[in-house]
Coordinates of C-alpha atoms and ligand atoms in Angstrom, one line a residue:
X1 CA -42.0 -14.6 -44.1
X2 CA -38.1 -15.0 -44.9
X3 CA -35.3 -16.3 -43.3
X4 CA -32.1 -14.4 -42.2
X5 CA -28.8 -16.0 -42.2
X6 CA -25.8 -13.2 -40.6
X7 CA -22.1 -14.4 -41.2
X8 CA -19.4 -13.0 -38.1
X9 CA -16.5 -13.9 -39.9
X10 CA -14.2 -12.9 -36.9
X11 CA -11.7 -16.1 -35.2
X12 CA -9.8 -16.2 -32.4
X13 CA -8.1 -19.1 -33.9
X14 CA -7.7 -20.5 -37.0
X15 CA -8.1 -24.2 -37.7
X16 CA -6.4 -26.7 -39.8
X17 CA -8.8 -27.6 -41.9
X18 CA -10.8 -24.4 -42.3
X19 CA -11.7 -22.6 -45.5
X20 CA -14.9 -20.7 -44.6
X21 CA -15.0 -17.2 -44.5
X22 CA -13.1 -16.0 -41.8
X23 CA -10.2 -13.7 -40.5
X24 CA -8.5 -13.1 -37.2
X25 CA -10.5 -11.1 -34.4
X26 CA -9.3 -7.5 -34.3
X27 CA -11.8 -5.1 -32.3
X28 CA -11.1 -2.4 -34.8
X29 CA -12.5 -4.6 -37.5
X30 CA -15.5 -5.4 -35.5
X31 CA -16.5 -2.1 -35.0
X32 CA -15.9 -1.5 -38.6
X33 CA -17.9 -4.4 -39.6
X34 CA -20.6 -3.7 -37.8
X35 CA -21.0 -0.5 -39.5
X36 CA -21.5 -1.9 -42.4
X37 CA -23.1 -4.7 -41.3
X38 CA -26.0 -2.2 -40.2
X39 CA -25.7 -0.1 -43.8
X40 CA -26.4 -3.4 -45.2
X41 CA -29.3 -4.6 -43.4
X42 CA -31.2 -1.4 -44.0
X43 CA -30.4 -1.5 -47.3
X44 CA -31.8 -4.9 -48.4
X45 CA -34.2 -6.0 -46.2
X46 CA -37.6 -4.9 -47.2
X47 CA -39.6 -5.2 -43.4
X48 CA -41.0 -8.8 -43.9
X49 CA -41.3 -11.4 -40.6
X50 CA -38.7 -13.2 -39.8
X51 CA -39.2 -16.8 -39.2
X52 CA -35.7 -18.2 -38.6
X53 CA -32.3 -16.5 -37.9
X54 CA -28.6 -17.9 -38.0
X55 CA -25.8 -15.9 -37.0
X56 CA -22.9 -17.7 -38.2
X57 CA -19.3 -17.7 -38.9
X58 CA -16.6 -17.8 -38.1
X59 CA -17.1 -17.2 -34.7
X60 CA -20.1 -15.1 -33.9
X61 CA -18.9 -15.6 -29.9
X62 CA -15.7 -14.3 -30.7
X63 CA -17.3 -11.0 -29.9
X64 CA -16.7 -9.2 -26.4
X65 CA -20.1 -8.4 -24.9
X66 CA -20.2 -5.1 -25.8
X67 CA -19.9 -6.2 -29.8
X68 CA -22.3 -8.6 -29.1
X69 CA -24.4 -5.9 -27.2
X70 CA -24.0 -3.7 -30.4
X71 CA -25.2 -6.9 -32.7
X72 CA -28.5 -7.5 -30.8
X73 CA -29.2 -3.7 -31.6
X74 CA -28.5 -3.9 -35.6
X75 CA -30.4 -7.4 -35.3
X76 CA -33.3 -4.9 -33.9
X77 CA -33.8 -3.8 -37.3
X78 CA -35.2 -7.1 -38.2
X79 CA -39.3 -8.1 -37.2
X80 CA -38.2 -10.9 -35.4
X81 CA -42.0 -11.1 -33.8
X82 CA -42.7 -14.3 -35.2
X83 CA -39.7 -15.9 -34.6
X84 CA -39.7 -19.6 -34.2
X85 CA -35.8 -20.4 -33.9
X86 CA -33.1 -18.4 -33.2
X87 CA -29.5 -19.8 -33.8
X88 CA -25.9 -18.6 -32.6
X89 CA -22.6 -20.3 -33.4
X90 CA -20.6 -20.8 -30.5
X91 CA -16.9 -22.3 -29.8
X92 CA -16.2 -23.6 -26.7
X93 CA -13.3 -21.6 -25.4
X94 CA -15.0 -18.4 -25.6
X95 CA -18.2 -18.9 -24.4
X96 CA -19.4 -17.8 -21.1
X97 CA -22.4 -17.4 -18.8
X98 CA -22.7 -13.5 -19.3
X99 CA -22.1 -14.1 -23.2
X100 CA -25.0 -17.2 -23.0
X101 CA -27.6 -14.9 -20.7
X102 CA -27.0 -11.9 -23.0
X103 CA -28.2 -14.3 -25.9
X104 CA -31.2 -15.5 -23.9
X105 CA -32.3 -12.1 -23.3
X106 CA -32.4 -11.5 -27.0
X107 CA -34.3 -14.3 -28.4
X108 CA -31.8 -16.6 -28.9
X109 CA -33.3 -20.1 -28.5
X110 CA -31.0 -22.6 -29.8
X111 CA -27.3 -23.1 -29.3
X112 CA -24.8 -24.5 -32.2
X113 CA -21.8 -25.4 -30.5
X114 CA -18.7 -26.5 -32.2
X115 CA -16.8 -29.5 -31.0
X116 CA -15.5 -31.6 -33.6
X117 CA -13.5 -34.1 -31.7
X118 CA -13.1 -35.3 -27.9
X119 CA -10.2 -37.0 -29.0
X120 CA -6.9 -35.0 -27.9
X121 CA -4.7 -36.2 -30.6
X122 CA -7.5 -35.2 -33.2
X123 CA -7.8 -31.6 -31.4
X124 CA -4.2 -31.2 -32.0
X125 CA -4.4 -32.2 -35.3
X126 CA -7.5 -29.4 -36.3
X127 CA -6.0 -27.0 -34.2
X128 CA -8.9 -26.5 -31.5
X129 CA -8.0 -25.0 -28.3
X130 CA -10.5 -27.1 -26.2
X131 CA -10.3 -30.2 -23.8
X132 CA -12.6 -32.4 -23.4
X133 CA -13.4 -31.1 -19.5
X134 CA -13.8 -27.6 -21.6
X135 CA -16.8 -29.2 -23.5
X136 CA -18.5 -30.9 -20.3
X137 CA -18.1 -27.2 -17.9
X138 CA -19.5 -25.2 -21.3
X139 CA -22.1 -27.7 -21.7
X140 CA -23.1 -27.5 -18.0
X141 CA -23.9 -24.1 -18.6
X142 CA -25.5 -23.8 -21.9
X143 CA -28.4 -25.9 -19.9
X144 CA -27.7 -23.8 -16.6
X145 CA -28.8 -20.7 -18.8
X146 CA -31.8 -22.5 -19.8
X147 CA -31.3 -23.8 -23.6
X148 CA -32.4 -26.8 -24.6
X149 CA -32.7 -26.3 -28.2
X150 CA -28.7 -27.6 -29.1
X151 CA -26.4 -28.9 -32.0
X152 CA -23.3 -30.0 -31.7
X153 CA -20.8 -30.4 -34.7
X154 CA -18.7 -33.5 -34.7
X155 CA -16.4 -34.4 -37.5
X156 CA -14.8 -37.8 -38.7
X157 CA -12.3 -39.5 -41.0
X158 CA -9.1 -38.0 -39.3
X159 CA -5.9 -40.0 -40.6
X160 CA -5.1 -42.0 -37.8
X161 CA -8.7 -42.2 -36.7
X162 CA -10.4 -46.1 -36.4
X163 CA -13.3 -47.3 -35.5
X164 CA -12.7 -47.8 -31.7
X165 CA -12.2 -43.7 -31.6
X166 CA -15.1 -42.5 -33.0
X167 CA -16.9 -45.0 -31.2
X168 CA -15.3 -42.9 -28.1
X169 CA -16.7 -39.9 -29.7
X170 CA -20.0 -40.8 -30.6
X171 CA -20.4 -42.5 -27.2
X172 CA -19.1 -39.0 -25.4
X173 CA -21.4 -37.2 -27.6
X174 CA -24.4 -39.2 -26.1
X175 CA -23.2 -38.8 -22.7
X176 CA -23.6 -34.5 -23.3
X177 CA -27.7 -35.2 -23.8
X178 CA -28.3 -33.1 -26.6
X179 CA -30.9 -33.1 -29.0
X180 CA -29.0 -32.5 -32.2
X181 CA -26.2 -33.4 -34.1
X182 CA -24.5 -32.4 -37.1
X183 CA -21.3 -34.8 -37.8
X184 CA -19.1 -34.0 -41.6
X185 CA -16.7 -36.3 -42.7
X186 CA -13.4 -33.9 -42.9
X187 CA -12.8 -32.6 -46.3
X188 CA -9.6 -31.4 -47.1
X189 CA -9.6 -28.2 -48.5
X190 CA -7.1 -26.3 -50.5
X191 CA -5.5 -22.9 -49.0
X192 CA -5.9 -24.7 -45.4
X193 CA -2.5 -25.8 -43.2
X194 CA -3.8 -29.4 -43.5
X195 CA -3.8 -30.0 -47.4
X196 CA -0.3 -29.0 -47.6
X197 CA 0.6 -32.8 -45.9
X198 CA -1.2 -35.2 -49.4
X199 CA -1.2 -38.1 -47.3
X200 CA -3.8 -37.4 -44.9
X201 CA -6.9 -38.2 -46.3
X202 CA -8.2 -41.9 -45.1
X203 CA -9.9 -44.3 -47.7
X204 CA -13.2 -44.0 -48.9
X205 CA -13.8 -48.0 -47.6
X206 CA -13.0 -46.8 -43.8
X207 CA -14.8 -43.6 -44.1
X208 CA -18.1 -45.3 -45.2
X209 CA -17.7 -48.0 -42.5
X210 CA -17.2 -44.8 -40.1
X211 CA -20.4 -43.1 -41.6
X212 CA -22.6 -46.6 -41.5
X213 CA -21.5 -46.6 -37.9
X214 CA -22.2 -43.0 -37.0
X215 CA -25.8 -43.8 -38.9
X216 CA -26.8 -46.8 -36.6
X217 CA -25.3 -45.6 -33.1
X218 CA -27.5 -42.8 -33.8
X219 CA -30.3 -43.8 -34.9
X220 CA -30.4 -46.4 -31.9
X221 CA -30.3 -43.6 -29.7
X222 CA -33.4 -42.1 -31.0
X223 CA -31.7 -39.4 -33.2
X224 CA -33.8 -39.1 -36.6
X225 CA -31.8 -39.2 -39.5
X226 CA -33.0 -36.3 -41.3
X227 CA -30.2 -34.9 -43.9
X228 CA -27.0 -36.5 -44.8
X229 CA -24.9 -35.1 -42.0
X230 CA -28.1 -34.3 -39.7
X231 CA -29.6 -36.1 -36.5
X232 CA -32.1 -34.9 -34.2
X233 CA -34.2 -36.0 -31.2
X234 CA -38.0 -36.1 -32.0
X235 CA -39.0 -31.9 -32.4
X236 CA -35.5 -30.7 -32.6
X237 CA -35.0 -30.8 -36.4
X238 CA -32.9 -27.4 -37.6
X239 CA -35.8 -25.4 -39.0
X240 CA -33.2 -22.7 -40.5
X241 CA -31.3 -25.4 -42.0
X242 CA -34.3 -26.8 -43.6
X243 CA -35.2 -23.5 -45.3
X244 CA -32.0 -23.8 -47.4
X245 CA -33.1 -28.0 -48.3
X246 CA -36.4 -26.6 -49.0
X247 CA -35.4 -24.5 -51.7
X248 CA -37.0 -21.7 -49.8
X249 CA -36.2 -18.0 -49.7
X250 CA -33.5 -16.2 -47.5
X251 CA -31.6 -13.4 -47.0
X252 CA -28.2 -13.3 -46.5
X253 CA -26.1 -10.5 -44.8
X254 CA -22.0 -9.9 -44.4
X255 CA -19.3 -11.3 -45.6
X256 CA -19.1 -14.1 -48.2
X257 CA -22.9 -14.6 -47.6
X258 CA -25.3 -16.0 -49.9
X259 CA -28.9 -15.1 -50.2
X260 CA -31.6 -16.5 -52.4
X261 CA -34.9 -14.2 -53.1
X262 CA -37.7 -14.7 -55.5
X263 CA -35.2 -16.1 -58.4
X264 CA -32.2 -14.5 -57.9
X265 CA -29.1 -16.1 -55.7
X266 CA -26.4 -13.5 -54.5
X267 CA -23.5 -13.9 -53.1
X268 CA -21.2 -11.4 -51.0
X269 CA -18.2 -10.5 -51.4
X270 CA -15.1 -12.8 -49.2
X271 CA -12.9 -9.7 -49.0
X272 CA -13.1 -7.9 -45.8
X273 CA -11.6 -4.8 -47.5
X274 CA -13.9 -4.4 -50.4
X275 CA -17.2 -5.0 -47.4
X276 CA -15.7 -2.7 -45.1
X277 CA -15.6 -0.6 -48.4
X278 CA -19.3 -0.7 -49.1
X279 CA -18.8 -3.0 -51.7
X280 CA -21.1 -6.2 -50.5
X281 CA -21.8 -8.2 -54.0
X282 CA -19.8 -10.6 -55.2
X283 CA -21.9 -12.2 -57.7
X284 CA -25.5 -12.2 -58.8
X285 CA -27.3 -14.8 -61.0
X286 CA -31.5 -14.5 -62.4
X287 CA -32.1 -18.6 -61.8
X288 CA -34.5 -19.9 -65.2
X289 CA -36.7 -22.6 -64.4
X290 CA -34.9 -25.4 -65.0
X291 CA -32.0 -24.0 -62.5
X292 CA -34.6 -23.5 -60.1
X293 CA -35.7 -26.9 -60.7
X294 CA -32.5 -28.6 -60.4
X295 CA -31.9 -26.9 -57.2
X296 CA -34.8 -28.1 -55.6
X297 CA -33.8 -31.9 -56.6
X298 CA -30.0 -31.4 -55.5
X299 CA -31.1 -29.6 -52.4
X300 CA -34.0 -31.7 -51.5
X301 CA -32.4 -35.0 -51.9
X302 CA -30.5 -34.0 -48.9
X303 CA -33.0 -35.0 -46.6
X304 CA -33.8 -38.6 -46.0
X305 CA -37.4 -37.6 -47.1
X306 CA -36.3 -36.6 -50.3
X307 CA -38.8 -34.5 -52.5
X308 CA -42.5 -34.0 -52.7
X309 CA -43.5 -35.2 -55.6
X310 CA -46.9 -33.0 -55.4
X311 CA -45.3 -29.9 -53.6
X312 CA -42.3 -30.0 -57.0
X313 CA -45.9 -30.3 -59.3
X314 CA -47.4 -27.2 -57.7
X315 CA -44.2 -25.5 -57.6
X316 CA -43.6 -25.5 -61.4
X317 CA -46.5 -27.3 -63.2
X318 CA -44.5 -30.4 -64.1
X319 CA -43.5 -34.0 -63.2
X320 CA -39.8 -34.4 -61.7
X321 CA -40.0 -37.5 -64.2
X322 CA -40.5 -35.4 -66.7
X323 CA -38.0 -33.0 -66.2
X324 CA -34.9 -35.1 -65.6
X325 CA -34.2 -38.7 -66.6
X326 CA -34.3 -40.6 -63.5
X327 CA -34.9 -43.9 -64.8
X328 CA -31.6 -45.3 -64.4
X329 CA -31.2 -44.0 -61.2
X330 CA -33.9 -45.4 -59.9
X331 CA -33.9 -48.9 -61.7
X332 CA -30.5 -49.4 -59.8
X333 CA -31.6 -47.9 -56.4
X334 CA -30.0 -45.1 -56.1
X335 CA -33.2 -43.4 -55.9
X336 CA -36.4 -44.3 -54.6
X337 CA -39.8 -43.8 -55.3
X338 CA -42.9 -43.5 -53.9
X339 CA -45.8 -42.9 -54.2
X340 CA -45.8 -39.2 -52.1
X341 CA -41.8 -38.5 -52.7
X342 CA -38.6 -39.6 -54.6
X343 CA -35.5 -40.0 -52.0
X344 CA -32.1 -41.2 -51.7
X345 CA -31.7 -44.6 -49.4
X346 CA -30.3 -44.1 -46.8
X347 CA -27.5 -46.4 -47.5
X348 CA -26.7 -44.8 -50.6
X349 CA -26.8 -41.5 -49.2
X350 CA -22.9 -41.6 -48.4
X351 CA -22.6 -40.9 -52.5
X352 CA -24.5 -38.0 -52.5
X353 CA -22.4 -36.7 -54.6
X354 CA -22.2 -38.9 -57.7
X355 CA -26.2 -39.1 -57.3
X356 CA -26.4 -35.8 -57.0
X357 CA -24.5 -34.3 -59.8
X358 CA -26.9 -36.6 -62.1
X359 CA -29.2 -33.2 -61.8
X360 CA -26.9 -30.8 -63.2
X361 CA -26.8 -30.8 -67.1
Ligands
SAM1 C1 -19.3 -22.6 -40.0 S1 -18.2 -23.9 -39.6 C2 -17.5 -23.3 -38.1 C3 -18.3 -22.8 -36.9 C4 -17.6 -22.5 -35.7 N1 -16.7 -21.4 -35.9 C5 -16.7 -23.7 -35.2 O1 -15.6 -23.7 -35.5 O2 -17.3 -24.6 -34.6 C6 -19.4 -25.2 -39.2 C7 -18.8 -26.6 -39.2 O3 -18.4 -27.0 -40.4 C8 -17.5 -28.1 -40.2 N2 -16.3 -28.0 -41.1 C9 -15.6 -26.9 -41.3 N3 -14.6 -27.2 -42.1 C10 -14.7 -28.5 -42.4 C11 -13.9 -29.4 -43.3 N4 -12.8 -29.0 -43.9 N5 -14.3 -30.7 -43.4 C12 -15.4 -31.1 -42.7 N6 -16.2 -30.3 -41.9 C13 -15.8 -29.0 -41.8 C14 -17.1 -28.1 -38.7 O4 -17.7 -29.2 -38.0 C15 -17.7 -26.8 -38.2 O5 -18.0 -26.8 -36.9
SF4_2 S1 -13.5 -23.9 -37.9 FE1 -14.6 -22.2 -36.9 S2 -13.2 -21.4 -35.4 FE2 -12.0 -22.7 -36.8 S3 -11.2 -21.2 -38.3 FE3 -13.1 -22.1 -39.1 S4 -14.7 -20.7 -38.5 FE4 -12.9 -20.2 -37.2

């Protein structure tokens, strides 16, 4: 069983604060893309089940219907017949109830959508083209059409922003009654409009105040803290997402996308010229053991659970102890452990980071 991950990198607007993989929406490219989207797939994928698939972006909604149409067909090459979750990426101003019941019929079953802010200044700001009554109508439908598997993306830690306003937008997040929840403080990222202005960034006091907040409104509304920007209603944990925390295998098709099979982690090409010219890799790199290991702690210590201690043993006949030198960590609580796992606290887990990079050498 793997796990597919397909990147639309196609926008019909380009944010603020964006540096993933993307470029405007032209149909020609589309067509072109999915061309080679197709040559792709047949090339690499060797007929295993699939057991999660993400179509993301950019903007995998950006596509007319007929695009879409011709994606569901590609996607046919896939055995999707043990499927258990089927994500698409969705922004609000192009979704619509043909788009949403042309996903249903094709296995979709759960719903990213992304919102980022209710707040109008802070729309502005990122340069998102929604309202607020946008969100609620698309909303309305999504459930019309019969999902009830949804995420919402939320971010935080605009300049500007205090507590009373994302208390607004938590508490209008909670109003929309959905299950998941994925909420990133804003990073600001070189080559986008917004890290041309230095003095936007807020201080790392507010933003961990903002993050301690987002933690416990949550959680007191029955969302399970699962990963450090994750929440989800009892059930409604992202199984795809969890593949990549797991350390498990996946493949990874289109531009700029990354893949991970047996030991080897690839990565595509960000250049829509050199794809559309056949030329997919960017990079490939043979993990040793001790890579593989150090990915499993870094990725794993994402989620509020941690690590296994006994599935890491089985994995690769050693101790995590053994392996890397956790004492200090640990003696100052930075990490837990137990007796089934080693984990971040929770409270701790807003410096991820700094813990983190303790596992690289
Ligand atoms: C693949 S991206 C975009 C998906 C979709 N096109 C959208 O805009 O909603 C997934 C999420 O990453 C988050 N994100 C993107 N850039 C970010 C940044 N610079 N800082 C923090 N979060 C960011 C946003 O919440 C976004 O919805
Ligand atoms: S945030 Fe989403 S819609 Fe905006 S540019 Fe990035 S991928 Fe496109």
């Amino acid at each position: 069983m793997k796990s597919v991950y397909i990147h639309i990198p196609f926008c019909k607007n380009i944010c603020s604060y964006c540096d993933f993989c993307k470029v405007f929406y032209s149909s020609d490219w589309v067509n072109q893309y999915l061309d080679m989207l197709e040559k792709e797939i047949k090339l690499i994928y060797k007929n295993e089940k699939i057991r999660t698939l993400y179509i993301g972006g950019g903007t995998p909604s950006a596509l007319n219907i007929n695009e879409l149409i011709r994606l569901f067909t590609i996607i046919k090459e896939l055995d999707i017949s043990s499927l258990e979750e089927f994500t698409i990426e969705c922004n609000i101003e192009d979704i619509n109830k043909e788009k949403l019941s042309l996903f249903k019929k094709n296995d979709v079953n759960r719903i990213s959508i992304g919102i980022q802010t209710f707040n109008p200044e802070f729309l502005t700001f990122l340069q998102r083209r929604h309202t607020t009554a946008d969100v609620i109508n698309v909303v309305k439908l999504i459930k019309e059409v019969g999902f009830t598997n949804v995420n919402v993306d939320l971010m935080f830690g605009f300049k500007r922003q205090n507590i009373k306003s994302l208390k607004e937008d938590l508490s209008s997040f909670l109003q929309l009654d959905i299950p998941h929840i994925s909420v990133y403080s804003l990073m600001i990222e070189e080559n986008t409009k917004l890290a041309i202005d230095k003095t936007i960034e807020i201080d790392d006091d507010l933003n961990s105040k903002m993050y301690e907040l987002i933690n416990k409104t949550l959680k007191s509304n029955n969302y399970f803290h699962y990963e450090i920007s994750n929440y989800a209603k009892a059930g409604y944990e992202a199984k795809h997402n969890l593949v990549y925390w797991n350390n498990e295998e996946y493949y990874g098709f289109g531009l700029g996308a990354a893949s991970f099979i047996k030991d080897k982690r690839g990565e595509n090409t960000r250049s829509l010229t050199k794809y559309l010219a056949g030329n997919y890799i960017h990079q490939e790199h043979y993990l040793s053991k001790k890579e593989m290991m150090q990915n499993e702690m870094i990725l794993g210590l994402r989620k509020t659970r941690g690590v296994d201690k006994k599935s890491f043993f089985n994995k690769y006949q050693c101790f995590i102890g053994d392996v890397f030198d956790i004492k200090d960590l640990i003696n100052n609580k930075y990490l837990i452990e137990d007796e089934n796992k080693i984990y971040i606290p929770e409270e701790k887990l807003f410096l991820s980071n700094e813990i983190l990079i303790n596992f690289i050498e």
